[in-house]
Structure formats: structure tokens, C-alpha cells
Amino acid sequence: MDRRLLVACCLSLVALAGCSGGAGGPTPTVDDATPTATPTAGAGEPTETAGLDLSVGAEIEASALVRAHETALANESYVFRSGFGLPSGARERASTVVRADEGLFEIERFQYHPLRGEAAALYAREGREYARFETGPVTKTVAQPNRTAVPTGRQALVGVESLTVTETIQQDGERRYVLTTGLEHESADRALPYRRAVVDERGLIHNYTSGEYVPPESDRPSEGLLVSRWFDLSDVGATTVDEPDWVTALRTTESDGPETTVVDHADLDTRFRVTGTDVEASVERLRDDAVVGSDHVDESRASPLIDLDIEGPVTNATVRVGYDPAGLPDGAEEGGLAVFVYNESLQTYLPLNTSLDADASVAVASRGPVVRYSSGGGPEQTLRPTLSDPTADRLVVTVMHAETWYSAFR
């Protein structure tokens, strides 16, 4: 390519790429359906809202119980815990904790992503799911359509036909009803699984336990397993959830697109925001690379060389890079800084339109002005440098003083 022509074109774009001041999941459902009515709990005998006959000896269809349970729980805040294991308790553990309050759901559960690892936190609001992943200095937050059904216990009763009211008890200052089927938990056999639900007047299930016999495996013909499942509801109507700052920031600054991923690298003071579908992004420091690093790059840059990586179809990408004003070349003005991205086709850096926050020493950029170039005396071509090309083998950015870099490049 004709470097002189490229330099001339790039120099004409310094002003365009130059810097201006300033900082540069459906509503979570209860599995299949979320009732909209919020009934009022009655006193004494079963209420009209529940529509359940809770007299001792009455048989109640599980589907009717689930409807009453979810109707009573609709629009309420609550804490939900569930678990599974063996009767000994050796494998039993809480696997899900949900706190719901005014449309914000905090979900504590094991969530593993093959590339991102285990989620440190998971929230849902207004049809969007917000997950946070932490690995060393790197924090990754993801906003996507809600993929986590906020549990109410519905799944635990799938396959159950009916339960029978066996007794009434006093619990938490109110009358509650014990519904069972099968034998005691410890003696459930292969013929009849055990179920036990404790419900209130509204049909709200406060506790549910089950025992299910699993036949022996072929290599252990004499052993069968009794697998248990349970869930508890507590603090109904009295739970609060505070939205963390990272959820608020992600929720209020999302770009258009099905999924937004933000990668924060604390050691590099770099934030990479990517919008797309099933996108994976990463940020790493680049060291000792003769291809993208050179003496004139080192003379011009005020930040590390940063390697960005994207996988998946991307609609938009923005990088926020912290820089060191003390790293400016002698006599160079801070206002002349810009984010540059390495272009493999041209084998050189190209400027991006950059916004500077001098108070925070931060440069923000997404895409650059159109660059015209020719190669080997061929016809003139154009390209617009961006950060959203997932086909690029290398996506390296750094903050450089534009005039210093162009002078050294020439």
C-alpha cells in the first residue's frame, strides 16, 4: 500500500478523530404464567379467592393448589429457597434463593457459563436478566432477555395429581393445613412417592417436601435411592431488594440489541461494552508484540496496548480507556489524545472519534471517520474503523497523541 497517501488521508482526519471535552429478562414469570390478581387473605375457613376445600379428609387437585398458590403470591415480595438430596441430608443443599420486590428479582443460584464461569450475582427486572461474573481483576456484567423463570414452587408439583388434607396446625400465628400423599418421607417405597405441603387459608404453600424412590442401577442391583426435593417460602409481603449500582448502570445505559456485555478490567482501567446476540467479549493486556508495538507507538501512547476480543454477531461496541497524562510526549497537549485501533489489512493504527474526560483521564470511542487508501497503485478504497468486527483476528487499541504518532509514522 502507499503509506504516503494513507498518512495524508489520516492527517486530514485528526481533527475529526480529535477529542472533545466531556465523558465520552419478559417480566420474570412463574414458570408458565403469572397471575395478576392479588387476593386478600381471609380469616377462619377457606376463602372464596382460594376456592379450595381445606377441610380434613378433602382431596385437592394439585393443579388447583398451584393456581391458588400463585394467585396468592402474585405481586408479593417473598423469599424462596429450594433444595434436593438424600434423606441423610448429605447431599441436600439450598440451590435457589429468590428475593422478589416490586418487579426486581434477586436470584442466588448456581449458574455456570462455559466461557464466563460461575455467576456471582443474578437479577431480573422488566423482562431483562442481569448477571455478574468475576475473575481476578476482570468483572463481566451481562444484560439479556430473561432466561430464568422466577420460581414459586410450581415445578416441584409437576406430575402430582392430588393431595389430601390430613390435619390442621398452628404455625407463625395462623392456622395452616397439612396436605399429604403417600407414606412418611423416610419410608416411601417404590410404589407410592411421598408429598407433604403446608398451606394457609389462601392456598399459599409455605413449605413443600417430597420423597421419590429411584430404582437401583444395573451395576448396583440391590440399592435404590430415595431422592428428596423441598422448598420454603418466607417473608411474604415483607421482603426488600435493593438494586445494586452495577445493575442500575447496565439497565439505564443499554444499547439497542438483544444482549449487552460489559467487561471491566480494573488493572487496565478499561471498560469494553458490546451489544449483539450470544456475544462473548474479553479484555487483556498485550505485552512485547512486535507487530502492533513499535518505537513510534511507544513514543506516542499514554495507555497500555490493550487486546480486545469478540465472538458472535455484534451490532455495536464501545471502549473506555483510562490514560496517564504523565505519559504524554514532551510538549504534547492532552486534548490531542485519541483512541487508535490496529487495522490488520492496512497493518497500521487508525484513529477513532474520541471523547475525553480530562478530569477522570478517560478516553471513550466506538468508531472512526472514513479512511481512504490505495494499495500498490490500485484504485482508491474506503473503510471505517470500528470495534465491532468479530471477524478481525486482532483488535488492539491504545490511547495515543495523534500528532506525535503521525509524525513518527511519517
Coordinates of C-alpha atoms in Angstrom, one line a residue:
M1 CA 0.0 0.0 0.0
D2 CA 1.0 3.6 -0.5
R3 CA 1.8 4.8 3.0
R4 CA 2.2 8.4 2.0
L5 CA -1.3 8.5 0.7
L6 CA -2.6 6.8 3.8
V7 CA -0.7 9.3 6.0
A8 CA -2.1 12.2 4.1
C9 CA -5.6 10.9 4.5
C10 CA -5.2 10.1 8.1
L11 CA -3.7 13.5 8.9
S12 CA -6.8 15.2 7.4
L13 CA -8.8 13.2 9.8
V14 CA -7.0 14.2 13.0
A15 CA -9.5 16.9 13.7
L16 CA -12.4 14.6 13.1
A17 CA -10.9 12.0 15.4
G18 CA -9.7 14.6 17.8
C19 CA -11.1 14.9 21.2
S20 CA -13.9 16.9 22.7
G21 CA -14.5 17.5 26.3
G22 CA -16.9 15.5 28.5
A23 CA -17.3 11.9 29.4
G24 CA -17.3 10.4 26.5
G25 CA -35.4 -11.0 31.4
P26 CA -40.4 -10.7 29.6
T27 CA -41.2 -9.8 33.2
P28 CA -39.9 -12.8 35.2
T29 CA -42.6 -15.4 35.1
V30 CA -43.7 -18.0 37.5
D31 CA -42.8 -20.7 35.0
D32 CA -45.8 -20.8 32.7
A33 CA -48.0 -18.0 33.9
T34 CA -48.1 -15.2 36.4
P35 CA -51.5 -14.4 37.9
T36 CA -52.3 -10.7 38.0
A37 CA -54.8 -10.6 40.9
T38 CA -53.6 -10.1 44.5
P39 CA -56.1 -11.7 46.8
T40 CA -56.8 -10.7 50.3
A41 CA -56.3 -13.3 53.0
G42 CA -59.4 -14.1 54.9
A43 CA -59.9 -15.3 58.4
G44 CA -61.4 -18.6 59.6
E45 CA -62.4 -21.1 56.9
P46 CA -61.1 -21.3 53.3
T47 CA -61.7 -18.1 51.4
E48 CA -63.6 -17.6 48.2
T49 CA -60.5 -16.4 46.5
A50 CA -58.6 -19.7 47.1
G51 CA -61.6 -21.8 46.0
L52 CA -60.2 -24.8 47.9
D53 CA -62.0 -27.1 50.3
L54 CA -59.4 -27.4 53.1
S55 CA -61.4 -29.5 55.5
V56 CA -59.6 -32.6 56.9
G57 CA -60.1 -35.5 54.5
A58 CA -60.7 -33.4 51.4
E59 CA -58.8 -34.3 48.3
I60 CA -57.4 -31.3 46.3
E61 CA -56.1 -31.4 42.8
A62 CA -52.5 -30.3 42.5
S63 CA -53.3 -28.0 39.6
A64 CA -56.0 -26.2 41.7
L65 CA -53.5 -25.8 44.5
V66 CA -50.8 -24.4 42.2
R67 CA -53.3 -21.8 40.8
A68 CA -54.3 -20.7 44.3
H69 CA -50.7 -20.6 45.4
E70 CA -49.5 -18.5 42.5
T71 CA -52.5 -16.2 42.8
A72 CA -51.7 -15.6 46.5
L73 CA -48.1 -15.0 45.6
A74 CA -48.7 -12.6 42.7
N75 CA -47.3 -9.1 43.2
E76 CA -46.0 -10.0 46.6
S77 CA -42.4 -9.8 47.7
Y78 CA -41.0 -13.1 49.1
V79 CA -38.0 -15.2 49.8
F80 CA -37.9 -18.6 48.1
R81 CA -35.4 -21.4 49.0
S82 CA -35.2 -24.8 47.5
G83 CA -33.0 -27.9 47.6
F84 CA -32.7 -31.5 46.9
G85 CA -30.8 -34.5 48.2
L86 CA -31.0 -37.8 50.2
P87 CA -32.8 -38.4 53.5
S88 CA -29.5 -38.3 55.3
G89 CA -29.0 -34.7 54.2
A90 CA -25.5 -35.5 53.0
R91 CA -26.3 -34.1 49.5
E92 CA -29.0 -31.7 50.4
R93 CA -28.4 -28.0 50.0
A94 CA -30.2 -24.9 49.1
S95 CA -29.8 -24.4 45.3
T96 CA -32.0 -21.4 44.8
V97 CA -32.8 -18.3 46.8
V98 CA -35.1 -15.7 45.3
R99 CA -36.0 -12.3 46.7
A100 CA -38.7 -10.5 44.8
D101 CA -39.7 -7.0 45.5
E102 CA -41.6 -4.5 43.2
G103 CA -40.6 -6.2 40.0
L104 CA -36.9 -6.7 40.9
F105 CA -35.8 -10.3 41.5
E106 CA -32.6 -11.2 43.2
I107 CA -31.7 -14.8 42.3
E108 CA -28.9 -16.7 44.1
R109 CA -28.2 -20.0 42.5
F110 CA -25.5 -21.9 40.7
Q111 CA -25.3 -20.6 37.2
Y112 CA -22.3 -21.7 35.1
H113 CA -21.4 -20.3 31.6
P114 CA -18.8 -22.3 29.7
L115 CA -16.8 -19.1 28.9
R116 CA -17.8 -16.7 31.7
G117 CA -17.7 -19.1 34.6
E118 CA -20.0 -19.0 37.6
A119 CA -22.3 -16.0 38.1
A120 CA -21.5 -14.0 41.3
A121 CA -25.0 -12.4 41.1
L122 CA -28.1 -12.6 39.1
Y123 CA -31.0 -10.1 39.0
A124 CA -34.1 -9.8 36.8
R125 CA -36.3 -6.8 36.1
E126 CA -38.8 -5.9 33.4
G127 CA -38.1 -8.8 31.1
R128 CA -34.3 -8.5 31.4
E129 CA -31.8 -10.6 33.3
Y130 CA -28.6 -9.1 34.7
A131 CA -25.7 -11.4 35.6
R132 CA -22.3 -10.5 37.1
F133 CA -19.2 -12.7 36.7
E134 CA -15.9 -12.0 38.5
T135 CA -12.4 -13.4 37.6
G136 CA -9.4 -11.7 39.2
P137 CA -9.3 -8.1 38.1
V138 CA -11.9 -8.7 35.4
T139 CA -15.6 -8.2 36.1
K140 CA -18.1 -9.0 33.4
T141 CA -21.8 -8.0 33.5
V142 CA -24.4 -9.2 31.0
A143 CA -27.9 -8.0 30.2
Q144 CA -30.1 -10.3 28.2
P145 CA -33.7 -11.3 27.8
N146 CA -34.9 -13.1 30.9
R147 CA -33.9 -16.8 30.7
T148 CA -34.5 -17.7 34.3
A149 CA -38.1 -18.4 35.4
V150 CA -38.5 -16.9 38.8
P151 CA -39.5 -20.0 40.9
T152 CA -42.6 -20.2 43.0
G153 CA -42.5 -24.0 43.6
R154 CA -44.7 -24.9 40.6
Q155 CA -42.0 -27.3 39.2
A156 CA -41.9 -29.3 42.4
L157 CA -45.6 -30.3 41.9
V158 CA -45.3 -31.3 38.2
G159 CA -46.6 -34.8 37.8
V160 CA -48.6 -34.7 41.1
E161 CA -52.3 -35.4 40.6
S162 CA -53.7 -34.6 44.1
L163 CA -53.0 -34.3 47.8
T164 CA -55.3 -34.9 50.8
V165 CA -55.8 -32.6 53.7
T166 CA -54.7 -34.7 56.8
E167 CA -54.5 -32.2 59.6
T168 CA -54.5 -28.5 60.7
I169 CA -51.7 -26.9 62.6
Q170 CA -50.8 -23.6 64.1
Q171 CA -47.7 -22.0 62.5
D172 CA -46.4 -18.4 62.6
G173 CA -49.6 -17.3 64.4
E174 CA -52.1 -18.7 61.9
R175 CA -53.9 -21.8 61.1
R176 CA -52.3 -23.9 58.3
Y177 CA -53.3 -27.1 56.6
V178 CA -51.1 -30.1 56.0
L179 CA -51.7 -31.9 52.7
T180 CA -50.0 -35.2 52.0
T181 CA -49.9 -38.2 49.8
G182 CA -48.0 -41.5 50.2
L183 CA -46.0 -42.7 53.1
E184 CA -43.7 -40.9 55.5
H185 CA -40.6 -39.4 53.9
E186 CA -38.2 -42.0 55.5
S187 CA -40.3 -45.0 54.5
A188 CA -41.5 -44.0 51.0
D189 CA -41.3 -47.1 48.8
R190 CA -41.2 -47.7 45.1
A191 CA -45.0 -47.9 44.9
L192 CA -46.0 -44.5 46.2
P193 CA -43.9 -41.3 46.4
Y194 CA -44.3 -39.1 49.5
R195 CA -45.5 -35.5 49.3
R196 CA -46.2 -33.0 52.0
A197 CA -47.4 -29.4 51.7
V198 CA -48.2 -26.9 54.4
V199 CA -50.6 -24.2 53.1
D200 CA -52.5 -21.3 54.6
E201 CA -56.2 -20.2 54.0
R202 CA -55.4 -18.7 50.7
G203 CA -53.8 -21.9 49.3
L204 CA -50.3 -20.3 49.6
I205 CA -47.7 -23.1 50.0
H206 CA -45.3 -22.2 52.8
N207 CA -43.4 -25.5 52.8
Y208 CA -43.2 -28.5 50.5
T209 CA -41.2 -31.7 50.7
S210 CA -41.2 -34.8 48.6
G211 CA -39.6 -38.2 48.5
E212 CA -39.2 -40.1 45.3
Y213 CA -37.8 -43.7 45.0
V214 CA -35.3 -44.1 42.2
P215 CA -34.9 -47.8 41.1
P216 CA -31.4 -49.4 41.5
E217 CA -29.0 -49.1 38.7
S218 CA -27.9 -52.2 36.8
D219 CA -24.5 -52.2 38.4
R220 CA -26.0 -51.8 41.9
P221 CA -29.0 -54.2 41.7
S222 CA -29.5 -54.2 45.5
E223 CA -29.5 -50.4 46.0
G224 CA -32.2 -47.9 45.3
L225 CA -32.2 -44.2 46.1
L226 CA -34.7 -42.0 47.9
V227 CA -34.3 -38.5 46.4
S228 CA -35.9 -35.6 48.2
R229 CA -37.0 -32.2 47.0
W230 CA -38.1 -29.3 49.1
F231 CA -38.9 -25.6 49.0
D232 CA -39.8 -23.0 51.6
L233 CA -41.5 -19.6 51.3
S234 CA -40.9 -16.9 53.9
D235 CA -41.1 -13.2 54.4
V236 CA -44.1 -13.0 52.1
G237 CA -45.0 -9.3 51.6
A238 CA -42.1 -8.2 53.8
T239 CA -39.0 -8.6 51.7
T240 CA -37.0 -5.8 50.2
V241 CA -34.4 -5.9 47.4
D242 CA -32.1 -3.1 46.7
E243 CA -30.9 -2.8 43.1
P244 CA -27.1 -2.7 43.0
D245 CA -25.3 0.1 41.2
W246 CA -24.0 -2.2 38.5
V247 CA -27.5 -3.3 37.6
T248 CA -28.7 0.3 37.5
A249 CA -25.8 1.4 35.3
L250 CA -26.3 -1.5 32.9
R251 CA -30.0 -1.2 32.8
T252 CA -30.1 2.5 32.1
T253 CA -27.3 2.6 29.5
E254 CA -28.1 -0.5 27.4
S255 CA -27.7 -0.1 23.7
D256 CA -30.3 -1.4 21.3
G257 CA -29.9 -5.1 20.9
P258 CA -30.8 -8.4 22.4
E259 CA -27.8 -8.7 24.7
T260 CA -25.3 -6.3 26.2
T261 CA -22.0 -7.4 27.7
V262 CA -19.7 -5.1 29.7
V263 CA -16.1 -6.2 30.6
D264 CA -14.3 -4.1 33.2
H265 CA -10.6 -4.7 33.6
A266 CA -9.5 -3.0 36.8
D267 CA -5.8 -3.3 36.3
L268 CA -6.1 -1.7 32.8
D269 CA -8.7 0.8 33.8
T270 CA -10.6 -0.3 30.7
R271 CA -14.3 -1.0 30.0
F272 CA -15.4 -2.7 26.9
R273 CA -19.2 -2.6 26.1
V274 CA -20.5 -4.9 23.4
T275 CA -24.1 -5.3 22.1
G276 CA -25.1 -8.3 20.0
T277 CA -26.5 -11.8 20.2
D278 CA -24.8 -14.5 22.2
V279 CA -21.7 -12.3 22.3
E280 CA -18.6 -13.2 24.3
A281 CA -16.0 -10.4 24.9
S282 CA -12.7 -10.1 26.8
V283 CA -10.0 -7.6 27.7
E284 CA -6.4 -8.4 28.2
R285 CA -3.0 -6.5 28.4
L286 CA -0.8 -7.0 25.3
R287 CA 2.9 -7.4 26.0
D288 CA 6.0 -7.5 23.8
D289 CA 4.3 -7.7 20.5
A290 CA 6.5 -6.6 17.5
V291 CA 3.6 -6.5 15.1
V292 CA 1.4 -3.9 16.9
G293 CA 4.1 -2.4 19.1
S294 CA 6.9 -0.3 17.9
D295 CA 9.2 2.5 19.0
H296 CA 7.0 5.2 17.4
V297 CA 3.9 3.7 19.1
D298 CA 5.6 3.6 22.4
E299 CA 6.7 7.3 21.9
S300 CA 3.1 8.3 21.3
R301 CA 0.9 6.3 23.6
A302 CA -0.4 7.3 27.0
S303 CA -2.1 3.9 27.9
P304 CA -1.1 0.2 27.6
L305 CA -1.7 -1.8 24.5
I306 CA -5.0 -3.5 25.1
D307 CA -6.2 -6.6 23.3
L308 CA -9.9 -6.8 22.9
D309 CA -11.7 -9.9 21.7
I310 CA -15.2 -10.5 20.4
E311 CA -17.1 -13.7 19.5
G312 CA -20.5 -13.6 18.0
P313 CA -22.6 -11.2 15.8
V314 CA -22.0 -7.7 17.1
T315 CA -24.2 -4.6 16.4
N316 CA -22.2 -2.1 18.5
A317 CA -19.0 -1.9 20.6
T318 CA -17.5 0.9 22.7
V319 CA -14.3 1.1 24.7
R320 CA -13.5 3.3 27.6
V321 CA -9.8 3.5 28.3
G322 CA -8.0 5.3 31.2
Y323 CA -4.8 7.0 30.3
D324 CA -1.9 8.6 32.1
P325 CA -1.4 12.3 31.4
A326 CA 2.2 11.9 32.6
G327 CA 2.8 9.6 29.7
L328 CA 2.2 12.3 27.1
P329 CA 5.2 13.2 24.9
D330 CA 7.0 16.3 25.9
G331 CA 5.1 19.4 24.8
A332 CA 2.0 17.4 23.8
E333 CA -1.4 18.6 24.9
E334 CA -3.9 16.3 26.5
G335 CA -6.6 17.4 24.1
G336 CA -4.7 15.8 21.2
L337 CA -5.2 12.3 22.5
A338 CA -7.3 9.8 20.7
V339 CA -8.1 6.1 20.8
F340 CA -6.4 4.2 18.0
V341 CA -7.3 0.7 16.8
Y342 CA -4.9 -1.5 14.9
N343 CA -6.1 -2.5 11.4
E344 CA -4.7 -5.8 10.1
S345 CA -5.5 -5.1 6.5
L346 CA -3.5 -1.9 6.5
Q347 CA -1.1 -3.0 9.1
T348 CA -1.2 0.2 11.0
Y349 CA -3.3 2.1 13.6
L350 CA -6.3 4.1 12.7
P351 CA -8.0 6.8 14.8
L352 CA -11.4 6.6 16.3
N353 CA -13.7 9.5 17.1
T354 CA -12.8 10.1 20.7
S355 CA -14.5 11.8 23.6
L356 CA -12.2 12.8 26.5
D357 CA -13.0 13.2 30.2
A358 CA -9.9 15.1 31.3
D359 CA -11.0 15.1 34.9
A360 CA -11.1 11.3 35.0
S361 CA -8.3 10.8 32.5
V362 CA -10.6 8.6 30.3
A363 CA -11.0 8.3 26.6
V364 CA -14.2 6.9 25.0
A365 CA -14.5 5.7 21.4
S366 CA -16.6 3.4 19.2
R367 CA -15.9 4.0 15.6
G368 CA -13.7 6.3 13.4
P369 CA -14.1 8.5 10.4
V370 CA -13.9 7.1 6.9
V371 CA -10.4 6.4 5.8
R372 CA -9.4 6.5 2.1
Y373 CA -6.4 4.5 0.9
S374 CA -4.9 2.7 -2.1
S375 CA -2.6 -0.2 -2.3
G376 CA 0.1 -0.9 -4.8
G377 CA -1.1 1.8 -7.1
G378 CA -4.6 0.3 -7.3
P379 CA -7.9 2.2 -7.1
E380 CA -8.8 4.2 -4.0
Q381 CA -10.8 2.3 -1.4
T382 CA -12.5 3.4 1.9
L383 CA -13.1 1.8 5.3
R384 CA -14.5 3.0 8.6
P385 CA -12.6 1.6 11.6
T386 CA -14.8 0.2 14.3
L387 CA -14.6 -2.1 17.4
S388 CA -17.5 -4.3 16.3
D389 CA -15.9 -6.6 13.8
P390 CA -15.9 -10.1 15.2
T391 CA -14.0 -11.4 12.1
A392 CA -10.9 -9.4 13.0
D393 CA -8.2 -11.7 14.2
R394 CA -6.7 -8.9 16.2
L395 CA -8.5 -6.0 17.9
V396 CA -5.8 -3.9 19.7
V397 CA -6.4 -0.4 21.0
T398 CA -4.4 2.2 22.8
V399 CA -4.6 5.9 23.6
M400 CA -2.1 7.9 21.6
H401 CA -1.2 11.5 21.0
A402 CA -2.3 11.8 17.3
E403 CA 0.2 14.4 16.0
T404 CA 3.1 12.6 17.7
W405 CA 2.1 9.3 16.2
Y406 CA 1.6 10.7 12.7
S407 CA 4.9 12.5 12.8
A408 CA 6.7 9.3 13.9
F409 CA 4.7 7.3 11.4
R410 CA 5.9 9.5 8.5

